[in-house]
Amino acid sequence: MYIVHDEAQLIRDCQQENVEAQKYLYEQYAQKMMGVCYRYVNDYETARDLLHDGFIKVFRYIRSFQGEGSFEGWMRRVFVTTALEYLRRNDVMNEHADLSNLFDVKSEDESIMERLSADELREIIGSLPTGFRTVFNLYAVEGYSHKEIAAMLGITESTSRSQFARAKTLLRQKIRTLYG
Amino acid sequence: MANRDDQYLRQLFSQKFEHYDVRLPDEDWEMFVAKRRVAQERHRRALIVRWLAAACLISLMIGGFSALFFHHEVQQPMVSTLSPSSLKIAVKHQNQVLLSSKSIKKGKLVLANATPVVSEPFNSSALHSSVSTLQEKCVGLQQNLNKPLNANKIMFPSSIALVENITNGVSEALAAQFVEKITSEQDSAAQMQHLENLPELPSLADQNHSTNTTKHHSSVGWLALHVQGNNGLPTNFSNANAWMQPASLDYRLLTQVNRNAAPVQHASSSSQMITFIDKKTYAFPISWGVTFSQPLLSRWDLQTGLSFTQLVTTGEVTSTLSNRATGRIEQNYLGIPIKIAYSFVNQPSFSLYVSSGGSIEKGVSLVEKIYNYNSQNAAILQDSYSTGIHGFQFSLDANVGATYRLYRFLFIYMETGGAYYIPCDQPESYRTVHPVSVSLKFGLQFKLYHK
């Protein structure tokens, strides 16, 4: 039975490749990181694969974590990067949707969004085209700037803005259709 | 800056997903452990392959540079390290003159411990000719070696020693006697009269003559200016249209822009930003460059240089200011290629070669331009953005080429082959869409000489 007093000790033990500590860390964060992966790929089994790939990286590179900033933030970045690598590798970033029927949305949609649960929102985000979904997740949920997103995805800043604007519009349209 | 709507969305979604967990199966840790074991094994194998590749590359570079230095060394022989062919020629002439001297002395030549080699008598003019030719050759050799000139004093003793080795029976004393004899006979024509009726001495070989004259200009490689185009191979070969993916859009845009040159505004960001979206078109990458080739060994060359490549992507965009606009992204790369070339046909005016190697390229700038169209359908530059490109682009290539001499040192050359652009973290471009491509390169080569 592994007993840990604080996060710093847990990290130290993981850096020394203590398997019990690694298991403890996995159990502590797996479900949360699964939530991150699931938002990007919208497929449970694929998200689980990404979760495993992400943890392999976490345990491989945990020595590089020097205690600067939050450990959870560091892990989250690892999982986001893992998901982006998957999307890029499978060339799904270039999927496009027919947006010819988009219409402007009004502020009353915001109150609907506030009432929705995280699961419901994830489902709606998951139904967006991959490019839109990725940029939306990075910008609205992770809090990256368009400049950072452009560098992460290998696109231009303006493309990131465009994808986000379209994702936003499409998301509101879906919310109105489903819950309005 | 994010507008109010974006800030609201950020706040809402980050709160909603702050504690968002997704349930996992109970045996998930065990599955993870099994998967990690496989991944670790794969990682270990990949590390071995990388180390091997790095070792091969380093060996190739060390081998190349060693060969390069070795090549320079043999181009500058010292007296004590004359090339075998030069020594052989020198020895041959010395030997012939030595034999002439013995004939003069005895009428017939019989070498000690040897069967008669030459039994023909010689005349005096032939002897003089032989001696003067020998001295000329000594002078020639001295000039090549950039040493103070004194043919009789320097060349003869070393040559005699070599004669001794080769003729197997001519003593140093005899050779020294020959030198004395030659010197005295040059001064006294009367003493040569009795030999005038003898047959002509066979003419001495003059192989060194050409060496002495042509060695003044030896090739040290060539410098070339080239243009190269790459056409990417489609991933789906059944789609014939994929071969010609770069469409006329790019050229149409260029035409429009050239006709309506508008002042460029540099903007870092804008709330009314025009967005670059669907229907992207990638233009053929075009490279310009300079290549320098250095001979390594016979038929083998090391080629390197500098190249500039521009990758252009264009596409229709939507705009908040206009319903119709076009975007253009230019990515500029500087690259250093390194190749090993082997000439399998090597004629003075024509050669055929194969080459293989790789290159490393660094993106120096990414420029995005967005154009609107006015009522006359003319493109007007609305916005321009510039940024850097992180990371490097690596590629491997193999080519076959031909050169043809136009005028003395000037050659034209053409090269074709295949290239593989190793997928890495570079912005989207023709190369990321077509990592495998065929290339056509042509240019002018300037053969370089040194005196």
Tab-separated table of N, CA, C and O in Angstrom, chain A residues 19 22-23 26 30-32 34-35 38-39 44 48-49 51-53 55-56 59-60 76 88 94 96 110 113-119 121-122 125 136 139-141 143-145 154 156-159 161-162 164 166 168 171-172, chain B residues 1-6 8-14 16-25 27-32 35-36 39-40 43 268-270 273-278 280 282 318 329 366 368 370 390 425-428:
chain	number	residue	atom	x	y	z
A	19	VAL	N	6.984	2.216	-8.894
A	19	VAL	CA	5.780	1.763	-9.603
A	19	VAL	C	4.521	2.029	-8.786
A	19	VAL	O	3.474	2.404	-9.343
A	22	GLN	N	3.658	5.573	-9.221
A	22	GLN	CA	3.120	5.800	-10.571
A	22	GLN	C	1.654	5.382	-10.637
A	22	GLN	O	0.824	6.061	-11.227
A	23	LYS	N	1.363	4.234	-9.994
A	23	LYS	CA	-0.026	3.747	-9.987
A	23	LYS	C	-0.933	4.737	-9.249
A	23	LYS	O	-2.047	5.044	-9.704
A	26	TYR	N	-1.483	7.751	-11.402
A	26	TYR	CA	-2.403	7.385	-12.492
A	26	TYR	C	-3.843	7.412	-11.986
A	26	TYR	O	-4.738	7.996	-12.614
A	30	ALA	N	-6.135	10.042	-13.844
A	30	ALA	CA	-6.560	9.409	-15.101
A	30	ALA	C	-7.928	9.890	-15.576
A	30	ALA	O	-8.101	10.218	-16.757
A	31	GLN	N	-8.896	9.965	-14.659
A	31	GLN	CA	-10.255	10.330	-15.089
A	31	GLN	C	-10.320	11.782	-15.575
A	31	GLN	O	-10.997	12.093	-16.554
A	32	LYS	N	-9.567	12.625	-14.901
A	32	LYS	CA	-9.563	14.035	-15.310
A	32	LYS	C	-8.891	14.194	-16.681
A	32	LYS	O	-9.390	14.923	-17.555
A	34	MET	N	-8.622	11.898	-18.872
A	34	MET	CA	-9.485	11.261	-19.858
A	34	MET	C	-10.501	12.287	-20.381
A	34	MET	O	-10.832	12.319	-21.572
A	35	GLY	N	-10.947	13.145	-19.484
A	35	GLY	CA	-11.878	14.216	-19.873
A	35	GLY	C	-11.236	15.153	-20.894
A	35	GLY	O	-11.877	15.578	-21.862
A	38	TYR	N	-10.937	13.225	-24.228
A	38	TYR	CA	-12.265	12.972	-24.807
A	38	TYR	C	-12.812	14.222	-25.507
A	38	TYR	O	-13.538	14.148	-26.490
A	39	ARG	N	-12.465	15.371	-24.978
A	39	ARG	CA	-12.926	16.619	-25.603
A	39	ARG	C	-12.311	16.823	-26.986
A	39	ARG	O	-12.890	17.460	-27.845
A	44	TYR	N	-14.554	7.428	-27.337
A	44	TYR	CA	-14.106	6.951	-26.027
A	44	TYR	C	-12.831	6.116	-26.126
A	44	TYR	O	-11.868	6.340	-25.378
A	48	ARG	N	-9.121	6.903	-24.794
A	48	ARG	CA	-8.424	6.030	-23.829
A	48	ARG	C	-7.005	5.711	-24.308
A	48	ARG	O	-6.056	5.691	-23.521
A	49	ASP	N	-6.889	5.470	-25.601
A	49	ASP	CA	-5.544	5.257	-26.167
A	49	ASP	C	-4.661	6.481	-25.935
A	49	ASP	O	-3.478	6.359	-25.580
A	51	LEU	N	-5.022	8.653	-23.622
A	51	LEU	CA	-4.752	8.738	-22.183
A	51	LEU	C	-3.518	7.891	-21.834
A	51	LEU	O	-2.612	8.341	-21.130
A	52	HIS	N	-3.488	6.682	-22.369
A	52	HIS	CA	-2.334	5.804	-22.104
A	52	HIS	C	-1.053	6.383	-22.700
A	52	HIS	O	-0.004	6.395	-22.041
A	53	ASP	N	-1.141	6.852	-23.929
A	53	ASP	CA	0.042	7.456	-24.566
A	53	ASP	C	0.530	8.659	-23.757
A	53	ASP	O	1.733	8.857	-23.572
A	55	PHE	N	0.111	9.212	-20.518
A	55	PHE	CA	0.760	8.797	-19.262
A	55	PHE	C	2.143	8.190	-19.499
A	55	PHE	O	3.040	8.339	-18.655
A	56	ILE	N	2.304	7.515	-20.628
A	56	ILE	CA	3.653	6.999	-20.959
A	56	ILE	C	4.627	8.177	-21.049
A	56	ILE	O	5.744	8.131	-20.528
A	59	PHE	N	5.316	9.708	-17.474
A	59	PHE	CA	6.300	8.955	-16.682
A	59	PHE	C	7.706	9.012	-17.295
A	59	PHE	O	8.697	8.914	-16.592
A	60	ARG	N	7.759	9.172	-18.613
A	60	ARG	CA	9.078	9.247	-19.268
A	60	ARG	C	9.745	10.597	-19.008
A	60	ARG	O	10.952	10.680	-18.829
A	76	ARG	N	-1.610	18.433	-17.979
A	76	ARG	CA	-2.654	18.792	-18.944
A	76	ARG	C	-2.022	19.153	-20.296
A	76	ARG	O	-2.515	18.745	-21.348
A	88	ARG	N	-3.005	15.566	-35.847
A	88	ARG	CA	-2.146	15.935	-36.969
A	88	ARG	C	-1.717	14.689	-37.741
A	88	ARG	O	-1.689	14.676	-38.966
A	94	ASN	N	-7.999	18.952	-41.314
A	94	ASN	CA	-8.473	19.660	-42.502
A	94	ASN	C	-9.933	19.379	-42.831
A	94	ASN	O	-10.391	19.733	-43.905
A	96	HIS	N	-13.702	19.883	-43.079
A	96	HIS	CA	-14.480	21.131	-43.119
A	96	HIS	C	-15.967	20.813	-43.104
A	96	HIS	O	-16.394	19.741	-43.522
A	110	GLU	N	-26.744	32.261	-24.547
A	110	GLU	CA	-25.784	32.173	-23.437
A	110	GLU	C	-26.422	31.568	-22.189
A	110	GLU	O	-25.806	30.785	-21.478
A	113	MET	N	-26.598	27.875	-22.551
A	113	MET	CA	-25.272	27.252	-22.349
A	113	MET	C	-24.955	27.108	-20.869
A	113	MET	O	-24.380	26.121	-20.438
A	114	GLU	N	-25.317	28.129	-20.125
A	114	GLU	CA	-25.017	28.096	-18.695
A	114	GLU	C	-25.767	26.971	-17.983
A	114	GLU	O	-25.297	26.429	-16.991
A	115	ARG	N	-26.941	26.629	-18.507
A	115	ARG	CA	-27.751	25.578	-17.871
A	115	ARG	C	-27.243	24.180	-18.201
A	115	ARG	O	-27.523	23.228	-17.496
A	116	LEU	N	-26.494	24.061	-19.290
A	116	LEU	CA	-26.069	22.726	-19.739
A	116	LEU	C	-24.947	22.177	-18.869
A	116	LEU	O	-24.122	22.931	-18.352
A	117	SER	N	-24.929	20.847	-18.722
A	117	SER	CA	-23.856	20.203	-17.945
A	117	SER	C	-22.597	20.078	-18.804
A	117	SER	O	-22.653	20.241	-20.035
A	118	ALA	N	-21.500	19.757	-18.148
A	118	ALA	CA	-20.236	19.574	-18.867
A	118	ALA	C	-20.352	18.446	-19.887
A	118	ALA	O	-19.807	18.541	-20.988
A	119	ASP	N	-21.063	17.389	-19.508
A	119	ASP	CA	-21.230	16.255	-20.433
A	119	ASP	C	-21.982	16.663	-21.697
A	119	ASP	O	-21.608	16.285	-22.804
A	121	LEU	N	-22.269	19.706	-22.886
A	121	LEU	CA	-21.412	20.618	-23.663
A	121	LEU	C	-20.329	19.831	-24.406
A	121	LEU	O	-20.006	20.133	-25.553
A	122	ARG	N	-19.758	18.832	-23.733
A	122	ARG	CA	-18.722	18.030	-24.393
A	122	ARG	C	-19.274	17.340	-25.630
A	122	ARG	O	-18.627	17.244	-26.655
A	125	ILE	N	-19.597	19.947	-28.319
A	125	ILE	CA	-18.248	20.283	-28.828
A	125	ILE	C	-17.729	19.115	-29.689
A	125	ILE	O	-17.141	19.315	-30.748
A	136	PHE	N	-11.423	25.380	-30.772
A	136	PHE	CA	-12.351	25.807	-29.715
A	136	PHE	C	-11.857	25.330	-28.345
A	136	PHE	O	-11.824	26.088	-27.379
A	139	TYR	N	-8.725	27.270	-27.288
A	139	TYR	CA	-8.946	28.685	-26.970
A	139	TYR	C	-9.896	28.858	-25.781
A	139	TYR	O	-9.570	29.552	-24.813
A	140	ALA	N	-11.067	28.219	-25.882
A	140	ALA	CA	-12.109	28.492	-24.872
A	140	ALA	C	-11.905	27.703	-23.585
A	140	ALA	O	-12.206	28.209	-22.502
A	141	VAL	N	-11.372	26.473	-23.682
A	141	VAL	CA	-11.257	25.653	-22.464
A	141	VAL	C	-9.852	25.733	-21.874
A	141	VAL	O	-9.684	25.958	-20.678
A	143	GLY	N	-7.490	27.931	-22.694
A	143	GLY	CA	-7.082	29.318	-22.498
A	143	GLY	C	-5.858	29.752	-23.276
A	143	GLY	O	-5.217	30.741	-22.920
A	144	TYR	N	-5.516	29.031	-24.339
A	144	TYR	CA	-4.375	29.456	-25.170
A	144	TYR	C	-4.785	30.638	-26.041
A	144	TYR	O	-5.964	30.773	-26.404
A	145	SER	N	-3.787	31.459	-26.414
A	145	SER	CA	-4.065	32.567	-27.336
A	145	SER	C	-4.014	32.042	-28.772
A	145	SER	O	-3.502	30.944	-29.025
A	154	GLY	N	0.546	24.553	-36.287
A	154	GLY	CA	1.218	24.795	-37.555
A	154	GLY	C	0.306	25.489	-38.553
A	154	GLY	O	0.360	25.228	-39.745
A	156	THR	N	-1.810	29.469	-39.386
A	156	THR	CA	-1.590	30.896	-39.125
A	156	THR	C	-2.559	31.370	-38.045
A	156	THR	O	-3.571	30.723	-37.778
A	157	GLU	N	-2.200	32.498	-37.499
A	157	GLU	CA	-3.014	33.074	-36.442
A	157	GLU	C	-4.425	33.379	-36.955
A	157	GLU	O	-5.424	33.166	-36.272
A	158	SER	N	-4.477	33.855	-38.191
A	158	SER	CA	-5.783	34.211	-38.752
A	158	SER	C	-6.639	32.980	-38.987
A	158	SER	O	-7.864	33.020	-38.833
A	159	THR	N	-5.983	31.871	-39.350
A	159	THR	CA	-6.745	30.629	-39.517
A	159	THR	C	-7.331	30.193	-38.186
A	159	THR	O	-8.480	29.756	-38.104
A	161	ARG	N	-8.157	32.123	-35.695
A	161	ARG	CA	-9.284	33.017	-35.395
A	161	ARG	C	-10.516	32.608	-36.201
A	161	ARG	O	-11.636	32.589	-35.685
A	162	SER	N	-10.265	32.300	-37.454
A	162	SER	CA	-11.365	31.911	-38.336
A	162	SER	C	-12.047	30.645	-37.836
A	162	SER	O	-13.271	30.560	-37.743
A	164	PHE	N	-12.060	29.456	-34.873
A	164	PHE	CA	-12.754	29.686	-33.602
A	164	PHE	C	-14.092	30.408	-33.834
A	164	PHE	O	-15.112	30.046	-33.255
A	166	ARG	N	-15.935	30.369	-36.438
A	166	ARG	CA	-16.900	29.457	-37.048
A	166	ARG	C	-17.382	28.409	-36.040
A	166	ARG	O	-18.559	28.043	-36.034
A	168	LYS	N	-17.630	28.758	-32.876
A	168	LYS	CA	-18.519	29.451	-31.940
A	168	LYS	C	-19.935	29.549	-32.519
A	168	LYS	O	-20.933	29.236	-31.858
A	171	LEU	N	-21.495	26.090	-32.810
A	171	LEU	CA	-21.833	25.582	-31.470
A	171	LEU	C	-23.156	26.183	-30.978
A	171	LEU	O	-24.034	25.481	-30.479
A	172	ARG	N	-23.303	27.467	-31.157
A	172	ARG	CA	-24.535	28.137	-30.711
A	172	ARG	C	-25.740	27.664	-31.513
A	172	ARG	O	-26.832	27.494	-30.964
B	1	MET	N	-6.609	41.172	-28.945
B	1	MET	CA	-7.384	41.098	-27.704
B	1	MET	C	-8.708	40.375	-27.951
B	1	MET	O	-9.385	40.616	-28.943
B	2	ALA	N	-9.056	39.525	-27.010
B	2	ALA	CA	-10.322	38.815	-27.148
B	2	ALA	C	-11.472	39.766	-26.846
B	2	ALA	O	-11.382	40.605	-25.949
B	3	ASN	N	-12.558	39.662	-27.594
B	3	ASN	CA	-13.685	40.541	-27.323
B	3	ASN	C	-14.525	39.982	-26.164
B	3	ASN	O	-14.238	38.907	-25.625
B	4	ARG	N	-15.564	40.710	-25.824
B	4	ARG	CA	-16.353	40.364	-24.643
B	4	ARG	C	-16.971	38.969	-24.775
B	4	ARG	O	-16.995	38.171	-23.832
B	5	ASP	N	-17.456	38.674	-25.960
B	5	ASP	CA	-18.092	37.393	-26.226
B	5	ASP	C	-17.108	36.229	-26.020
B	5	ASP	O	-17.428	35.221	-25.381
B	6	ASP	N	-15.893	36.428	-26.517
B	6	ASP	CA	-14.871	35.382	-26.376
B	6	ASP	C	-14.503	35.182	-24.908
B	6	ASP	O	-14.321	34.059	-24.442
B	8	TYR	N	-16.376	35.751	-22.349
B	8	TYR	CA	-17.496	35.081	-21.687
B	8	TYR	C	-17.427	33.567	-21.942
B	8	TYR	O	-17.568	32.757	-21.013
B	9	LEU	N	-17.175	33.212	-23.192
B	9	LEU	CA	-17.095	31.792	-23.545
B	9	LEU	C	-15.954	31.093	-22.811
B	9	LEU	O	-16.101	29.979	-22.319
B	10	ARG	N	-14.839	31.772	-22.733
B	10	ARG	CA	-13.670	31.210	-22.032
B	10	ARG	C	-14.013	30.923	-20.578
B	10	ARG	O	-13.713	29.857	-20.050
B	11	GLN	N	-14.618	31.905	-19.971
B	11	GLN	CA	-14.952	31.782	-18.544
B	11	GLN	C	-15.953	30.637	-18.327
B	11	GLN	O	-15.762	29.786	-17.456
B	12	LEU	N	-16.959	30.612	-19.168
B	12	LEU	CA	-18.004	29.602	-19.032
B	12	LEU	C	-17.450	28.184	-19.220
B	12	LEU	O	-17.659	27.300	-18.378
B	13	PHE	N	-16.706	27.995	-20.303
B	13	PHE	CA	-16.243	26.636	-20.616
B	13	PHE	C	-15.125	26.175	-19.690
B	13	PHE	O	-15.047	24.994	-19.360
B	14	SER	N	-14.270	27.095	-19.258
B	14	SER	CA	-13.211	26.656	-18.343
B	14	SER	C	-13.808	26.256	-16.994
B	14	SER	O	-13.341	25.319	-16.349
B	16	LYS	N	-16.927	25.070	-16.596
B	16	LYS	CA	-17.688	23.831	-16.809
B	16	LYS	C	-16.779	22.600	-16.831
B	16	LYS	O	-17.157	21.529	-16.358
B	17	PHE	N	-15.576	22.764	-17.409
B	17	PHE	CA	-14.695	21.606	-17.586
B	17	PHE	C	-13.582	21.523	-16.544
B	17	PHE	O	-12.693	20.697	-16.675
B	18	GLU	N	-13.643	22.390	-15.550
B	18	GLU	CA	-12.577	22.413	-14.550
B	18	GLU	C	-12.497	21.076	-13.804
B	18	GLU	O	-11.402	20.573	-13.536
B	19	HIS	N	-13.624	20.520	-13.469
B	19	HIS	CA	-13.628	19.245	-12.735
B	19	HIS	C	-14.344	18.175	-13.549
B	19	HIS	O	-15.123	17.387	-13.003
B	20	TYR	N	-14.095	18.181	-14.814
B	20	TYR	CA	-14.782	17.221	-15.684
B	20	TYR	C	-13.995	15.902	-15.728
B	20	TYR	O	-12.882	15.850	-16.234
B	21	ASP	N	-14.574	14.864	-15.167
B	21	ASP	CA	-13.934	13.547	-15.145
B	21	ASP	C	-14.710	12.586	-16.044
B	21	ASP	O	-15.933	12.685	-16.129
B	22	VAL	N	-14.008	11.668	-16.632
B	22	VAL	CA	-14.660	10.612	-17.421
B	22	VAL	C	-14.264	9.283	-16.812
B	22	VAL	O	-13.077	9.004	-16.607
B	23	ARG	N	-15.273	8.494	-16.516
B	23	ARG	CA	-15.037	7.232	-15.819
B	23	ARG	C	-14.268	6.253	-16.701
B	23	ARG	O	-14.500	6.154	-17.901
B	24	LEU	N	-13.368	5.513	-16.033
B	24	LEU	CA	-12.551	4.526	-16.760
B	24	LEU	C	-12.849	3.115	-16.241
B	24	LEU	O	-13.286	2.969	-15.092
B	25	PRO	N	-12.591	2.073	-17.040
B	25	PRO	CA	-12.801	0.694	-16.566
B	25	PRO	C	-11.879	0.388	-15.381
B	25	PRO	O	-10.811	0.994	-15.234
B	27	GLU	N	-9.915	-2.169	-14.745
B	27	GLU	CA	-8.600	-2.768	-15.034
B	27	GLU	C	-7.728	-1.860	-15.904
B	27	GLU	O	-6.795	-2.310	-16.558
B	28	ASP	N	-8.023	-0.581	-15.879
B	28	ASP	CA	-7.321	0.334	-16.790
B	28	ASP	C	-5.815	0.431	-16.504
B	28	ASP	O	-5.017	0.520	-17.428
B	29	TRP	N	-5.439	0.417	-15.228
B	29	TRP	CA	-4.005	0.502	-14.888
B	29	TRP	C	-3.238	-0.695	-15.471
B	29	TRP	O	-2.160	-0.522	-16.038
B	30	GLU	N	-3.806	-1.888	-15.369
B	30	GLU	CA	-3.144	-3.080	-15.903
B	30	GLU	C	-2.975	-2.970	-17.428
B	30	GLU	O	-1.932	-3.310	-17.976
B	31	MET	N	-3.996	-2.462	-18.065
B	31	MET	CA	-3.905	-2.271	-19.521
B	31	MET	C	-2.818	-1.264	-19.865
B	31	MET	O	-2.063	-1.431	-20.807
B	32	PHE	N	-2.763	-0.227	-19.044
B	32	PHE	CA	-1.746	0.802	-19.269
B	32	PHE	C	-0.335	0.220	-19.121
B	32	PHE	O	0.547	0.489	-19.925
B	35	LYS	N	0.584	-1.812	-22.099
B	35	LYS	CA	0.828	-0.933	-23.251
B	35	LYS	C	2.170	-0.208	-23.115
B	35	LYS	O	2.897	-0.018	-24.088
B	36	ARG	N	2.491	0.176	-21.886
B	36	ARG	CA	3.748	0.881	-21.648
B	36	ARG	C	4.945	-0.021	-21.932
B	36	ARG	O	5.954	0.427	-22.472
B	39	ALA	N	5.467	-0.010	-25.574
B	39	ALA	CA	5.980	1.289	-26.021
B	39	ALA	C	7.445	1.468	-25.656
B	39	ALA	O	8.227	2.019	-26.426
B	40	GLN	N	7.826	0.970	-24.463
B	40	GLN	CA	9.229	1.100	-24.037
B	40	GLN	C	10.151	0.309	-24.951
B	40	GLN	O	11.234	0.764	-25.297
B	43	HIS	N	10.441	2.191	-28.145
B	43	HIS	CA	11.278	3.368	-27.929
B	43	HIS	C	12.761	2.980	-27.917
B	43	HIS	O	13.605	3.674	-28.484
B	268	SER	N	-0.316	43.346	-36.642
B	268	SER	CA	-0.052	42.165	-35.830
B	268	SER	C	-1.343	41.420	-35.530
B	268	SER	O	-1.396	40.218	-35.525
B	269	SER	N	-2.387	42.144	-35.282
B	269	SER	CA	-3.675	41.510	-35.084
B	269	SER	C	-4.765	42.539	-35.311
B	269	SER	O	-4.540	43.743	-35.235
B	270	SER	N	-5.912	42.038	-35.568
B	270	SER	CA	-7.006	42.953	-35.838
B	270	SER	C	-8.308	42.269	-35.487
B	270	SER	O	-8.482	41.088	-35.701
B	273	MET	N	-10.154	40.952	-38.577
B	273	MET	CA	-9.212	40.137	-39.333
B	273	MET	C	-9.918	39.294	-40.396
B	273	MET	O	-10.936	38.671	-40.127
B	274	ILE	N	-9.340	39.292	-41.549
B	274	ILE	CA	-9.855	38.412	-42.594
B	274	ILE	C	-9.347	37.011	-42.308
B	274	ILE	O	-8.212	36.835	-41.880
B	275	THR	N	-10.158	36.043	-42.505
B	275	THR	CA	-9.779	34.682	-42.132
B	275	THR	C	-9.473	33.820	-43.350
B	275	THR	O	-10.130	33.912	-44.374
B	276	PHE	N	-8.482	32.991	-43.184
B	276	PHE	CA	-7.999	32.128	-44.258
B	276	PHE	C	-8.605	30.741	-44.046
B	276	PHE	O	-8.417	30.128	-43.010
B	277	ILE	N	-9.375	30.290	-45.013
B	277	ILE	CA	-10.050	29.003	-44.786
B	277	ILE	C	-9.890	28.014	-45.943
B	277	ILE	O	-8.787	27.752	-46.342
B	278	ASP	N	-11.006	27.538	-46.443
B	278	ASP	CA	-11.061	26.369	-47.317
B	278	ASP	C	-10.379	26.573	-48.678
B	278	ASP	O	-9.879	27.627	-48.981
B	280	LYS	N	-7.657	25.368	-50.213
B	280	LYS	CA	-6.255	25.766	-50.274
B	280	LYS	C	-5.581	25.196	-51.517
B	280	LYS	O	-5.908	24.101	-51.963
B	282	TYR	N	-1.630	24.667	-53.202
B	282	TYR	CA	-0.192	24.748	-52.924
B	282	TYR	C	0.558	24.879	-54.248
B	282	TYR	O	0.404	24.022	-55.127
B	318	THR	N	-12.834	34.183	-46.247
B	318	THR	CA	-14.005	35.028	-46.001
B	318	THR	C	-13.551	36.223	-45.196
B	318	THR	O	-12.572	36.152	-44.467
B	329	ILE	N	-0.048	32.692	-48.459
B	329	ILE	CA	0.962	32.480	-47.415
B	329	ILE	C	2.272	32.109	-48.099
B	329	ILE	O	2.319	31.170	-48.899
B	366	LEU	N	7.512	33.600	-42.509
B	366	LEU	CA	6.200	33.207	-43.022
B	366	LEU	C	5.400	34.506	-43.177
B	366	LEU	O	5.202	35.238	-42.207
B	368	GLU	N	1.949	36.302	-44.538
B	368	GLU	CA	0.572	36.074	-44.964
B	368	GLU	C	0.009	37.378	-45.520
B	368	GLU	O	0.133	38.439	-44.904
B	370	ILE	N	-3.463	39.134	-47.416
B	370	ILE	CA	-4.884	38.940	-47.708
B	370	ILE	C	-5.344	40.036	-48.664
B	370	ILE	O	-5.076	41.218	-48.450
B	390	HIS	N	9.393	28.096	-36.581
B	390	HIS	CA	10.224	27.351	-35.622
B	390	HIS	C	10.663	26.017	-36.211
B	390	HIS	O	9.988	25.457	-37.065
B	425	ASP	N	7.759	19.222	-37.361
B	425	ASP	CA	6.822	20.221	-36.876
B	425	ASP	C	6.942	21.526	-37.666
B	425	ASP	O	7.318	22.552	-37.126
B	426	GLN	N	6.613	21.460	-38.956
B	426	GLN	CA	6.681	22.648	-39.795
B	426	GLN	C	5.281	23.060	-40.236
B	426	GLN	O	4.378	22.220	-40.312
B	427	PRO	N	5.086	24.344	-40.521
B	427	PRO	CA	3.759	24.787	-40.942
B	427	PRO	C	3.308	24.066	-42.213
B	427	PRO	O	4.130	23.624	-43.021
B	428	GLU	N	2.015	23.996	-42.335
B	428	GLU	CA	1.416	23.314	-43.481
B	428	GLU	C	1.891	23.950	-44.792
B	428	GLU	O	1.937	25.171	-44.932
